[in-house]
Coordinates of C-alpha atoms in Angstrom, one line a residue:
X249 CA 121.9 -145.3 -32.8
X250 CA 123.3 -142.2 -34.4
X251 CA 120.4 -140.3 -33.5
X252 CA 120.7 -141.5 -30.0
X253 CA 124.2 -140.1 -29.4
X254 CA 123.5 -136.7 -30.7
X255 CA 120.6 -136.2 -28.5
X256 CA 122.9 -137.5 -25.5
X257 CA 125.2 -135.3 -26.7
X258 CA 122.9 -132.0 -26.8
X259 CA 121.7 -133.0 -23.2
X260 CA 125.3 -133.1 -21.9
X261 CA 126.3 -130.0 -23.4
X262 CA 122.9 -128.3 -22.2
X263 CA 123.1 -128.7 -18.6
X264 CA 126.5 -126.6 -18.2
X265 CA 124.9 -123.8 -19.5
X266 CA 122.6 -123.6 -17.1
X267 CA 124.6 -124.7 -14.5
X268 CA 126.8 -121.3 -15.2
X269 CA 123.6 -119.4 -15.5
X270 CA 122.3 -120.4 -11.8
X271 CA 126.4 -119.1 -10.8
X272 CA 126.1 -115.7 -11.8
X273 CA 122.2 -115.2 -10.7
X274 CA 123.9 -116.1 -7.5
X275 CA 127.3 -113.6 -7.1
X276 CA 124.6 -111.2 -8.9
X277 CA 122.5 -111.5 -4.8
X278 CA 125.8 -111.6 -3.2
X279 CA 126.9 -108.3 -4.7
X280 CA 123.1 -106.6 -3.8
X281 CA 123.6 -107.2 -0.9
X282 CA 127.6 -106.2 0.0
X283 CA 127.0 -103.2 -2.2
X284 CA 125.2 -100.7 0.7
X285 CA 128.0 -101.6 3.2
X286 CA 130.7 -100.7 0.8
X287 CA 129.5 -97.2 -0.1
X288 CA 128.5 -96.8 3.9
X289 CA 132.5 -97.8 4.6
X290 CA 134.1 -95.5 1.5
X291 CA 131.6 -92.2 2.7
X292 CA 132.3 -92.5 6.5
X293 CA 136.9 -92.4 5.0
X294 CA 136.5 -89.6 3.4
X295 CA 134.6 -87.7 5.4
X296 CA 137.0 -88.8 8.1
X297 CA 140.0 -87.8 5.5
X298 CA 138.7 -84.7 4.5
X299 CA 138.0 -83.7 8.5
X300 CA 142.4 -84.3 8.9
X301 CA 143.3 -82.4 6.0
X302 CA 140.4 -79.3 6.8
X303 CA 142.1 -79.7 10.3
X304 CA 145.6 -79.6 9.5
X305 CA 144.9 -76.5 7.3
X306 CA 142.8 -74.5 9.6
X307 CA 145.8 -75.1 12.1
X308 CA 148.7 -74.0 9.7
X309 CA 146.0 -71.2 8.7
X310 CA 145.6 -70.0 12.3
X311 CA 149.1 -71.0 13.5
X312 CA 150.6 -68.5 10.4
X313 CA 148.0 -65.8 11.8
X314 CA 149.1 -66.1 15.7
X315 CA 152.6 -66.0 14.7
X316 CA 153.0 -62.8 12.3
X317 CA 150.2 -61.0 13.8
X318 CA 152.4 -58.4 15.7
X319 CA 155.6 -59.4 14.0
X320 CA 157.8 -56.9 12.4
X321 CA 160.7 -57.8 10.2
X322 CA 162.4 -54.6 10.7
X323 CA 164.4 -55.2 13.7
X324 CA 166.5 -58.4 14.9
X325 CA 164.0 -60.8 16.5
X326 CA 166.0 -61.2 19.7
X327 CA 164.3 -60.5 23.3
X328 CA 167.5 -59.1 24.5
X329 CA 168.9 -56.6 21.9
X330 CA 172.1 -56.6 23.6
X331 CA 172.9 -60.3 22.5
X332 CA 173.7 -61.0 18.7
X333 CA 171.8 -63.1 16.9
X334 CA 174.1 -66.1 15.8
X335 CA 173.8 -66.6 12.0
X336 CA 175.7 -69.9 10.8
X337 CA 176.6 -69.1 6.8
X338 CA 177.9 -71.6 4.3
X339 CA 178.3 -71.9 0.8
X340 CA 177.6 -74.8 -2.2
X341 CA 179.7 -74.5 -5.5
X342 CA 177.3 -75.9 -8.4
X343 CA 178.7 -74.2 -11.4
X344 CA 181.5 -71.6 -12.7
X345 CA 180.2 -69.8 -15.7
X346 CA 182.8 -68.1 -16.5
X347 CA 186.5 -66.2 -15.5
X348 CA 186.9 -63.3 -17.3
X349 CA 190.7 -62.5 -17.2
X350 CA 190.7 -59.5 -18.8
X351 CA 188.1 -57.6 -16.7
X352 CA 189.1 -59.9 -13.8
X353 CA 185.2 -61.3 -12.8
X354 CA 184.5 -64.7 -12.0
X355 CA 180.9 -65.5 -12.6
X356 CA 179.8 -68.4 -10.3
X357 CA 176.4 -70.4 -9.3
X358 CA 176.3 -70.5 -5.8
X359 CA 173.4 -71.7 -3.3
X360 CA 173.5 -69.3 -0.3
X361 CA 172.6 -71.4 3.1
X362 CA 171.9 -69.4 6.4
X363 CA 170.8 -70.5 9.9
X364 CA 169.2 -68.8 12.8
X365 CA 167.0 -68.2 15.5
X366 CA 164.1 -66.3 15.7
X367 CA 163.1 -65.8 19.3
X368 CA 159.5 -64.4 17.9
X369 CA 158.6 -67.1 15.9
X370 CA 158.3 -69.9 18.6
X371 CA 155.1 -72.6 19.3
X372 CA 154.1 -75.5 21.0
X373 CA 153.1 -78.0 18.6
X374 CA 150.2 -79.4 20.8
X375 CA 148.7 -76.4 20.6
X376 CA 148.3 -76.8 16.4
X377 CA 147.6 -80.4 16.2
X378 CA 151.4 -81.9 16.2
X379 CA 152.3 -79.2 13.6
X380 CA 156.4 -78.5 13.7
X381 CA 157.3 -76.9 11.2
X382 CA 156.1 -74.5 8.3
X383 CA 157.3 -73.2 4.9
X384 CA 156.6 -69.1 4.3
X385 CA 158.3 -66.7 2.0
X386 CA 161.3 -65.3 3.0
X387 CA 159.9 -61.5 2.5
X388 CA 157.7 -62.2 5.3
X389 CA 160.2 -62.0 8.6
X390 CA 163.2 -60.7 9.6
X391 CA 166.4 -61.8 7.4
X392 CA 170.1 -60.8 7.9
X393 CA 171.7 -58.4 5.3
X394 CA 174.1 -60.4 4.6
X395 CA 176.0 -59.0 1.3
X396 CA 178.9 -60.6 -0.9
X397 CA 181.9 -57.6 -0.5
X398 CA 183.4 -57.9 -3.6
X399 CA 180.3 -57.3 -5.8
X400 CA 181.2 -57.0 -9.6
X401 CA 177.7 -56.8 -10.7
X402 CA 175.3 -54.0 -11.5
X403 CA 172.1 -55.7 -10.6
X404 CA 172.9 -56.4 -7.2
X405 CA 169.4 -58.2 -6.8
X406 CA 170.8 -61.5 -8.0
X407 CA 169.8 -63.9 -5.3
X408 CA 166.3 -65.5 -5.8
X409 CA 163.8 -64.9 -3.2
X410 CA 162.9 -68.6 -1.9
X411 CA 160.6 -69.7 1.2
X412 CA 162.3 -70.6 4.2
X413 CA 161.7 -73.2 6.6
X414 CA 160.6 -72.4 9.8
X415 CA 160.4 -74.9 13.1
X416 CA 158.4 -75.0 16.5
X417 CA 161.9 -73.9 17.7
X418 CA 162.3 -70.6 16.0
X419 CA 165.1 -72.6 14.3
X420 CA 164.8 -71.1 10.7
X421 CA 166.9 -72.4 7.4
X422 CA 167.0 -70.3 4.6
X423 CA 168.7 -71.8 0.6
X424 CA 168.4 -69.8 -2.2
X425 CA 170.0 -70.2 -4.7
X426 CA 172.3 -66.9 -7.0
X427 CA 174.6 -66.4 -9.6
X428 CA 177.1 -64.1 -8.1
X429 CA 179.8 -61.7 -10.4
X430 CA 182.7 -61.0 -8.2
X431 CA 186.0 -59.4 -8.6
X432 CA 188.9 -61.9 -8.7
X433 CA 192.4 -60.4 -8.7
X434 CA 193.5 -62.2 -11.4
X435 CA 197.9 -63.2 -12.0
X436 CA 198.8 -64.0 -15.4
X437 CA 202.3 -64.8 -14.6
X438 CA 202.7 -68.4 -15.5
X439 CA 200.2 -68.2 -18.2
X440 CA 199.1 -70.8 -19.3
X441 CA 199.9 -72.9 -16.6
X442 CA 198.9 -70.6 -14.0
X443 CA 196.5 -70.6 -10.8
X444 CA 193.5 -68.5 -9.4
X445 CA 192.4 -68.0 -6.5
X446 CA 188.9 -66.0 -6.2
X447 CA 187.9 -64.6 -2.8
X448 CA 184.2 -64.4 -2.4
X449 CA 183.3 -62.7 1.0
X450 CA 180.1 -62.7 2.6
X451 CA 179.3 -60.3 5.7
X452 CA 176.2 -58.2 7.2
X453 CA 176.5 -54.4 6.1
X454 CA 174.8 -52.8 8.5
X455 CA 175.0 -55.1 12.3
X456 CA 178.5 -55.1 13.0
X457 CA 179.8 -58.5 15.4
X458 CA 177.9 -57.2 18.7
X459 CA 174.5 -57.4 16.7
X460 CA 175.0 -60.5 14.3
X461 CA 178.0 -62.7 14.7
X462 CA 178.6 -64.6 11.3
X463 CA 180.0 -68.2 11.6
X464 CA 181.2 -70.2 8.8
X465 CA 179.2 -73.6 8.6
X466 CA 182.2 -75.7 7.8
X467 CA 185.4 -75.3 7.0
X468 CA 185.0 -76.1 3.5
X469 CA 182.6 -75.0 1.0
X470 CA 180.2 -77.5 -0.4
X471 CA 181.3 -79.3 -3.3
X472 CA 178.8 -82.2 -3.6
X473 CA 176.8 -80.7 -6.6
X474 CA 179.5 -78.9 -8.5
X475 CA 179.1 -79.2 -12.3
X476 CA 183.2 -79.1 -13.7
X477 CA 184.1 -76.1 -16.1
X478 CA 185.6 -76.8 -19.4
X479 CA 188.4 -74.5 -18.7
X480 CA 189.3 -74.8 -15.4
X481 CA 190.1 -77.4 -12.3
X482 CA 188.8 -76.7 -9.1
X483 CA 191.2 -77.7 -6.5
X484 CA 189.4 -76.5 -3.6
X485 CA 187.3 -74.4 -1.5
X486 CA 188.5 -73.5 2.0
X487 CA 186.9 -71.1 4.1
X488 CA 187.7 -68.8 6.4
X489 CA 185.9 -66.1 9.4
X490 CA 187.9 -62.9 9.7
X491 CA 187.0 -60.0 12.0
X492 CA 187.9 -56.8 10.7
X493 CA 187.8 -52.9 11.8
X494 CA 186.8 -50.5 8.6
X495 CA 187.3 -47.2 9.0
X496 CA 183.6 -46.2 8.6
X497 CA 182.9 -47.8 12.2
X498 CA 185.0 -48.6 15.4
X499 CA 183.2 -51.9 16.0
X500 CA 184.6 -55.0 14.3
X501 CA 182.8 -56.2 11.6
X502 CA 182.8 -60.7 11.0
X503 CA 183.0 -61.8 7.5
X504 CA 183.3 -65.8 6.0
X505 CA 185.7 -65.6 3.3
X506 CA 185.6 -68.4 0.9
X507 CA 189.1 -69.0 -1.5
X508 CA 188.2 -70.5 -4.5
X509 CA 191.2 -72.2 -5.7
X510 CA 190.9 -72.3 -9.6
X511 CA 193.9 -74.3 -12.2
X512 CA 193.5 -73.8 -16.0
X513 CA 193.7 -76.9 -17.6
X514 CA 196.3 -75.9 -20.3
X515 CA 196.5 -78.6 -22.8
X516 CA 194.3 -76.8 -24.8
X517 CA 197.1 -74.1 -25.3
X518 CA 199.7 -76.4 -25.7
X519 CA 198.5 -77.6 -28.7
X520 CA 196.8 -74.2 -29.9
X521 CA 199.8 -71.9 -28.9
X522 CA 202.5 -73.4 -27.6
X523 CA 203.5 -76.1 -29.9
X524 CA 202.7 -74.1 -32.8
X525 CA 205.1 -71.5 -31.7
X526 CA 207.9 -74.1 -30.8
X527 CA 207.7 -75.1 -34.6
X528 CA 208.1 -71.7 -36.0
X529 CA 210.8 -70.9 -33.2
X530 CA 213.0 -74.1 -35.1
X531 CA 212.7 -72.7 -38.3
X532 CA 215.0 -69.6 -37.6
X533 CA 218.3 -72.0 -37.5
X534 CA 216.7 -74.0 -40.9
X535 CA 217.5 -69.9 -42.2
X536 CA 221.2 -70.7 -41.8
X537 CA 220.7 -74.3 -43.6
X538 CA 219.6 -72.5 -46.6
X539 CA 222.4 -72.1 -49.5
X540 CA 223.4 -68.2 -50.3
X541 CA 222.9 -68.4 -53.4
X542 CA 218.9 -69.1 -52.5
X543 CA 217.8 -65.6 -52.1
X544 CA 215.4 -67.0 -49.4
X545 CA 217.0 -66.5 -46.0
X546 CA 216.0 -63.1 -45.7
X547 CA 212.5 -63.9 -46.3
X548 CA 212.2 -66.5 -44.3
X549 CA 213.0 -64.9 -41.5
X550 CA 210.9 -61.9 -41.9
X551 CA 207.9 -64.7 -42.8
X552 CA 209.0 -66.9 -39.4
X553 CA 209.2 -63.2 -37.4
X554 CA 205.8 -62.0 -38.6
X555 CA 204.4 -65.3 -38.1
X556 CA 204.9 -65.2 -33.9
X557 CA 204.0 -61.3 -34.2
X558 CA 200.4 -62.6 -34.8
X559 CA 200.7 -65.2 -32.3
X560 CA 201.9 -62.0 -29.5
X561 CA 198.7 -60.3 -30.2
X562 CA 196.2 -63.4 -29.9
X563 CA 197.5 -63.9 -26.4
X564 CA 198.0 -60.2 -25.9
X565 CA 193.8 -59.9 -26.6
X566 CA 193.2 -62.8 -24.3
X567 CA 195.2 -61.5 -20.8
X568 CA 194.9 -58.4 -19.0
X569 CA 197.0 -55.6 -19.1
X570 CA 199.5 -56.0 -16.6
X571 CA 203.1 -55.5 -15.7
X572 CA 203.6 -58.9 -15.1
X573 CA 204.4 -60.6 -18.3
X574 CA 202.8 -64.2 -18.7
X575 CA 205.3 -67.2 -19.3
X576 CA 204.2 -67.4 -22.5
X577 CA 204.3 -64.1 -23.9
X578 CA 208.0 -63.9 -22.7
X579 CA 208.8 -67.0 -24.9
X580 CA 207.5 -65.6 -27.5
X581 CA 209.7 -62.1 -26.7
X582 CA 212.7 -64.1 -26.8
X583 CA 211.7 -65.9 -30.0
X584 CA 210.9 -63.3 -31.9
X585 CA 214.1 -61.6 -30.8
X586 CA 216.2 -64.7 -31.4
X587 CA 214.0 -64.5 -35.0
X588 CA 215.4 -61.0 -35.8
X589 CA 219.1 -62.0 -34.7
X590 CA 219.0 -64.3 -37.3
X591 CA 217.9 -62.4 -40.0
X592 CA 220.1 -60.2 -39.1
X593 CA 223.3 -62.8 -38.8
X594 CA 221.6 -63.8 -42.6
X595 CA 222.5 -60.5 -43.9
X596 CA 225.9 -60.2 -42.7
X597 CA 226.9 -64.0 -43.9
X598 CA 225.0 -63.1 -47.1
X599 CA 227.4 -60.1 -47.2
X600 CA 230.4 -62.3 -46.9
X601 CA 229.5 -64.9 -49.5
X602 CA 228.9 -62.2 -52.0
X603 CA 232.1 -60.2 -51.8
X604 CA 233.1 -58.7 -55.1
X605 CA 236.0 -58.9 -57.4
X606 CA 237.2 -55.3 -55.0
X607 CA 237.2 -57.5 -51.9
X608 CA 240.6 -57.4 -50.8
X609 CA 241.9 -61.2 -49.7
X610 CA 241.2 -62.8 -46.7
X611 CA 243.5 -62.4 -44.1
X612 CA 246.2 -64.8 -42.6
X613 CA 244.4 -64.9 -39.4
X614 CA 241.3 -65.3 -40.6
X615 CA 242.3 -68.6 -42.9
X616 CA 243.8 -69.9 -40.0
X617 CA 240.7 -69.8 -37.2
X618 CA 238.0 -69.6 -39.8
X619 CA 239.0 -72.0 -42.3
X620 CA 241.2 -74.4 -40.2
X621 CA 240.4 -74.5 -36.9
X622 CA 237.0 -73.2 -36.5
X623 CA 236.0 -75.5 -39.6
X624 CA 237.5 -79.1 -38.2
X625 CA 235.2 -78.1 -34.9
X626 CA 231.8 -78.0 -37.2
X627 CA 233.1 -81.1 -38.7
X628 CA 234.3 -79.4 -42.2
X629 CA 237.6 -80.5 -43.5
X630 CA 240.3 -78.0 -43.7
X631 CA 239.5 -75.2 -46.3
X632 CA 242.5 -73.6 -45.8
X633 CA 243.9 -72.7 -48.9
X634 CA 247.8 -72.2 -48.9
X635 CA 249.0 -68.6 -50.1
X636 CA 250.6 -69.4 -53.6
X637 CA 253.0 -67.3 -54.6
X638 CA 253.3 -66.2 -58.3
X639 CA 256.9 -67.9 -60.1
X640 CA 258.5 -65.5 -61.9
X641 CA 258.5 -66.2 -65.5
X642 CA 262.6 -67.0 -66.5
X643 CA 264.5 -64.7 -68.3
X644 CA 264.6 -65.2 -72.1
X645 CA 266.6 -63.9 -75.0
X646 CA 264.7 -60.9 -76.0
X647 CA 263.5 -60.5 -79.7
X648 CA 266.0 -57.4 -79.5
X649 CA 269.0 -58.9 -78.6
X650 CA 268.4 -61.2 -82.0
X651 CA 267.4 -58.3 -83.6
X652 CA 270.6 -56.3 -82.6
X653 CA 272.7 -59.0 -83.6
X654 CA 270.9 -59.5 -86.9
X655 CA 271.3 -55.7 -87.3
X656 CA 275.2 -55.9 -88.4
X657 CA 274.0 -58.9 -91.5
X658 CA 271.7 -56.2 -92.3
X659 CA 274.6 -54.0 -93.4
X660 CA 275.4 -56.3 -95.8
X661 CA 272.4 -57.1 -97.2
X662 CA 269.5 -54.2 -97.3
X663 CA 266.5 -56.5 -98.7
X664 CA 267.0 -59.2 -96.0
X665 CA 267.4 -56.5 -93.5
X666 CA 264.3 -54.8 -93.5
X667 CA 262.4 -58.6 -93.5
X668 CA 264.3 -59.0 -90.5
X669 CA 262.7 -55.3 -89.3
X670 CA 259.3 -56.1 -90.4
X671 CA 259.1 -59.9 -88.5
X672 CA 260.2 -57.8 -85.2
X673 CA 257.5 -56.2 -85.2
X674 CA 255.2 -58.7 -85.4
X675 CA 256.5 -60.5 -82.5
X676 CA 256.5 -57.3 -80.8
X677 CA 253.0 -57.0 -81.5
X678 CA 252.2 -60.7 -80.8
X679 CA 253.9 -60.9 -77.2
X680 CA 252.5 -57.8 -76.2
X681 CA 249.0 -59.1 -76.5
X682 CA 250.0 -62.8 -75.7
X683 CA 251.3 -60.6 -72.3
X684 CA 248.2 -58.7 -71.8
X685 CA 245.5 -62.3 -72.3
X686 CA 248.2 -63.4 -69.6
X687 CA 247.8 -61.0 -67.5
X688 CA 243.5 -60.9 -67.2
X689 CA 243.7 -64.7 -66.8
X690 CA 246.0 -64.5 -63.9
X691 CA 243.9 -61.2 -62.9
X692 CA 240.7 -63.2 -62.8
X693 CA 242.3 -66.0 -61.6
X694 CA 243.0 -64.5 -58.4
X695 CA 239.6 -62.8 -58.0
X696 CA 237.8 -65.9 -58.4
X697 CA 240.3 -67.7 -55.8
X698 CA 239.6 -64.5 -53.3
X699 CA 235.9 -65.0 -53.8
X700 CA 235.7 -68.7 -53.5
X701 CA 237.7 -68.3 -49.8
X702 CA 235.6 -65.6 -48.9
X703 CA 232.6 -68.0 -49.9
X704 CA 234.3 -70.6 -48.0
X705 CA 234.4 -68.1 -44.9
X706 CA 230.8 -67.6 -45.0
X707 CA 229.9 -71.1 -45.1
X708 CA 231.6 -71.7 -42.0
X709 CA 230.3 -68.7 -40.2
X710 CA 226.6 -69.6 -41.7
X711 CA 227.3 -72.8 -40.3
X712 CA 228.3 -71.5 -36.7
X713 CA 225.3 -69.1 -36.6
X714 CA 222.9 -72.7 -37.2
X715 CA 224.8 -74.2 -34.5
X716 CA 224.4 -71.7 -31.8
X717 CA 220.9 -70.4 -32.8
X718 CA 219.6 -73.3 -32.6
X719 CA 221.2 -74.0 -29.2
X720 CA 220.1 -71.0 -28.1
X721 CA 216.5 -71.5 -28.9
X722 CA 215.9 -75.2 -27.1
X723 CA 217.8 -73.0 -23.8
X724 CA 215.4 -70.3 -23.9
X725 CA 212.8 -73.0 -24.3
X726 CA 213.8 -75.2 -21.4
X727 CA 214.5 -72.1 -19.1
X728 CA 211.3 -70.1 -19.8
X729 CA 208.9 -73.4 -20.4
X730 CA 211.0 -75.2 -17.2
X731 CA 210.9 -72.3 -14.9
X732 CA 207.1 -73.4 -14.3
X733 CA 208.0 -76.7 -13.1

């Protein structure tokens, strides 16, 4: 039984085999035969293929032969030479590289776009199989000289020479692309906060406006592609056609100004120059906060006044030299001159506080404005000290008049007598240097009380001086910062 089902088993799985066998012997014939008619089909497209492209190529071939066979590109391709050739000019921004203020350049990426007619370079496109247009170098016909005026370059052979493209019309296009260098008059004024504007004008040298008239193509230069610039905000690009006279030539000459309108994004010198600056300024009243007795006022100053002095001379490398004097250079004029006030306001309070035993007292008016008055305003209390007057000492029984009157016992009795003598003198001696101790105490007494009022003095005035310096600073600050806004 066993063996039975194992034979079945072989026969069922036999017969698929050849069953799959007979399939591919089958597609094998089908193939043969399909196979001729597939390489017949694939041989007759490309020869057909290859006849359309030989075509098209003998036909641009011949039709760039027939067209610049007798063409010059010396002279304007117009039929009638007195009508101008009409030359539509336009500009697109991609990229400023750089403003140089100090040598006043702009260095810009520009792609140069011109449009004309070329009267010589006309077809019919049945004539050269449907062909309409063609791409050839721009070396090869006639171009307009058009020039940027305000060159600032010494390779003036910036502009890449690119093909143009060229229609059955005569219509020709012409992009290439240039990095220009022009000059840009260049007003530091408002510094940092100030705003450019770049003139790049574009005109034919030689053909005046009865040879080649120059139109603007828009009235705005292309901005589509523009790459921003770290430093500065474009605002815009307007554009302009002028026709002006030079005195080289009586006929009028057309130009297409573009104004590149430029705004330097300051907060990079707020935080670089500005601010830093405002925090030194602040520390010329802290010179006044400082006790006399420091020995630091005069140095800080002189450290705070050098400080902006190297501040002057960063911007000072940076700008142009001009006669007008950025916004931020004259802050730092008036700081550094409110700086030196103050040292030198430091001094003269300095000179008050440390008046000698020679100073004479204050005076009466003085104590009253200074040390009353003036001192209630700043919020002192009154250190007005009243003018003491010295009390006579009473009048005592001198040692003499006891000494007189002991003088008639001493007739009586000689020994007791001349104790009496020798104990006067040794009051004598006694009162005369209890008199003079006296007398240094109430001496130094009074020159201590004359310096401590002339100390008070220049506390008050040191005071004052904080007061209106630093008042003075956040006006100049607000007048010369605010005058931008």
């Amino acid at each position: 039984m066993l063996m039975w089902m194992s034979a079945r088993r072989g026969s069922q799985q036999w017969k698929p085999r050849g069953h799959r066998r007979r399939k591919m012997r089958r597609a094998r014939a089908k193939m043969n035969q399909c196979l001729p008619c597939f390489i017949v089909t694939a041989v007759i497209m490309g020869f057909f293929c290859q006849g359309v492209d030989s075509a098209s190529g003998e036909f641009a071939r011949k039709l760039l032969s027939d067209l610049f066979q007798n063409y010059t590109s010396s002279i304007r391709p117009v039929r009638n030479t007195s009508r101008p050739i009409t030359v539509t000019f336009g500009v697109a921004l991609a990229q400023i590289i750089d403003m140089d203020e100090r040598n006043q350049i702009l260095t810009a990426y520009l792609w140069l776009r011109q449009n004309w007619v070329d009267e010589f370079l006309q077809w019919d496109p049945a004539d050269y199989d449907g062909l309409e247009s063609l791409r050839v170098p721009s070396r090869m016909l006639w171009t307009p000289d058009i020039v940027l005026y305000n060159n600032a370059d010494d390779d003036f052979s910036s502009r890449m020479e690119t093909n143009v493209a060229l229609d059955f019309t005569g219509h020709i296009y012409w992009d290439s692309p240039a990095i220009t260098k022009s000059s840009c008059e260049v007003d530091v004024s408002f510094f940092p906060f100030d705003r450019q504007k770049c003139r790049l004008t574009f005109g034919s040298w030689t053909y005046s406006g009865g040879q080649i008239d120059v139109l603007n193509e828009s009235f705005t230069g292309d901005l589509t592609d523009y790459v921003r610039n770290a430093e500065w905000e474009l605002v815009g690009m307007p554009t302009r056609r002028n026709l002006i006279v030079y005195g080289c030539c009586p006929e009028p000459f057309p130009d297409v100004t573009f104004t590149i309108m430029l705004e330097r994004k300051s907060l990079y010198y707020i935080f670089n120059l500005i601010l830093p600056c405002m925090l030194i300024s602040m520390l010329a009243p802290m010179s006044f906060y400082l006790p006399a007795d420091s020995g630091e006022k005069v140095s800080l100053g002189i450290t705070v006044l050098l400080a902006l002095t190297v501040f002057q001379l960063v911007v000072a490398e940076a700008l142009p030299p001009s006669e007008n004097i950025p916004l931020i250079g004259k802050y730092y004029i008036a700081s550094m001159t409110l700086m030196s006030l103050s040292t030198g306001m430091s001094c003269f309070v300095m000179n008050i506080h440390h008046c000698g035993p020679e100073a004479r007292p204050v005076p009466r008016w003085m104590r009253w404005l200074i040390l009353k008055w003036l001192a209630q305003i700043l919020l002192f209390r009154d250190l007005s000290i009243p003018c003491c007057k010295n009390d006579k000492p009473k009048c005592r029984a001198s040692p003499r008049t006891s000494r007189s009157g002991s003088h008639h016992d001493c007739d009586n009795n000689t020994a007791s007598c001349a104790h009496a003598r020798e104990r006067a003198c040794s009051l004598d001696k006694i009162e005369k240097e209890v008199r003079y101790v006296t007398d240094r105490l109430r001496k130094k007494d009074k020159e201590n009380m004359v310096a401590a009022e002339w100390q008070r003095v220049a506390k008050v005035v040191d005071r004052l001086f904080l007061w209106l310096s630093l008042l003075t600073a956040i006006a100049v600050s607000l007048l010369i910062l605010g005058s931008y806004v």
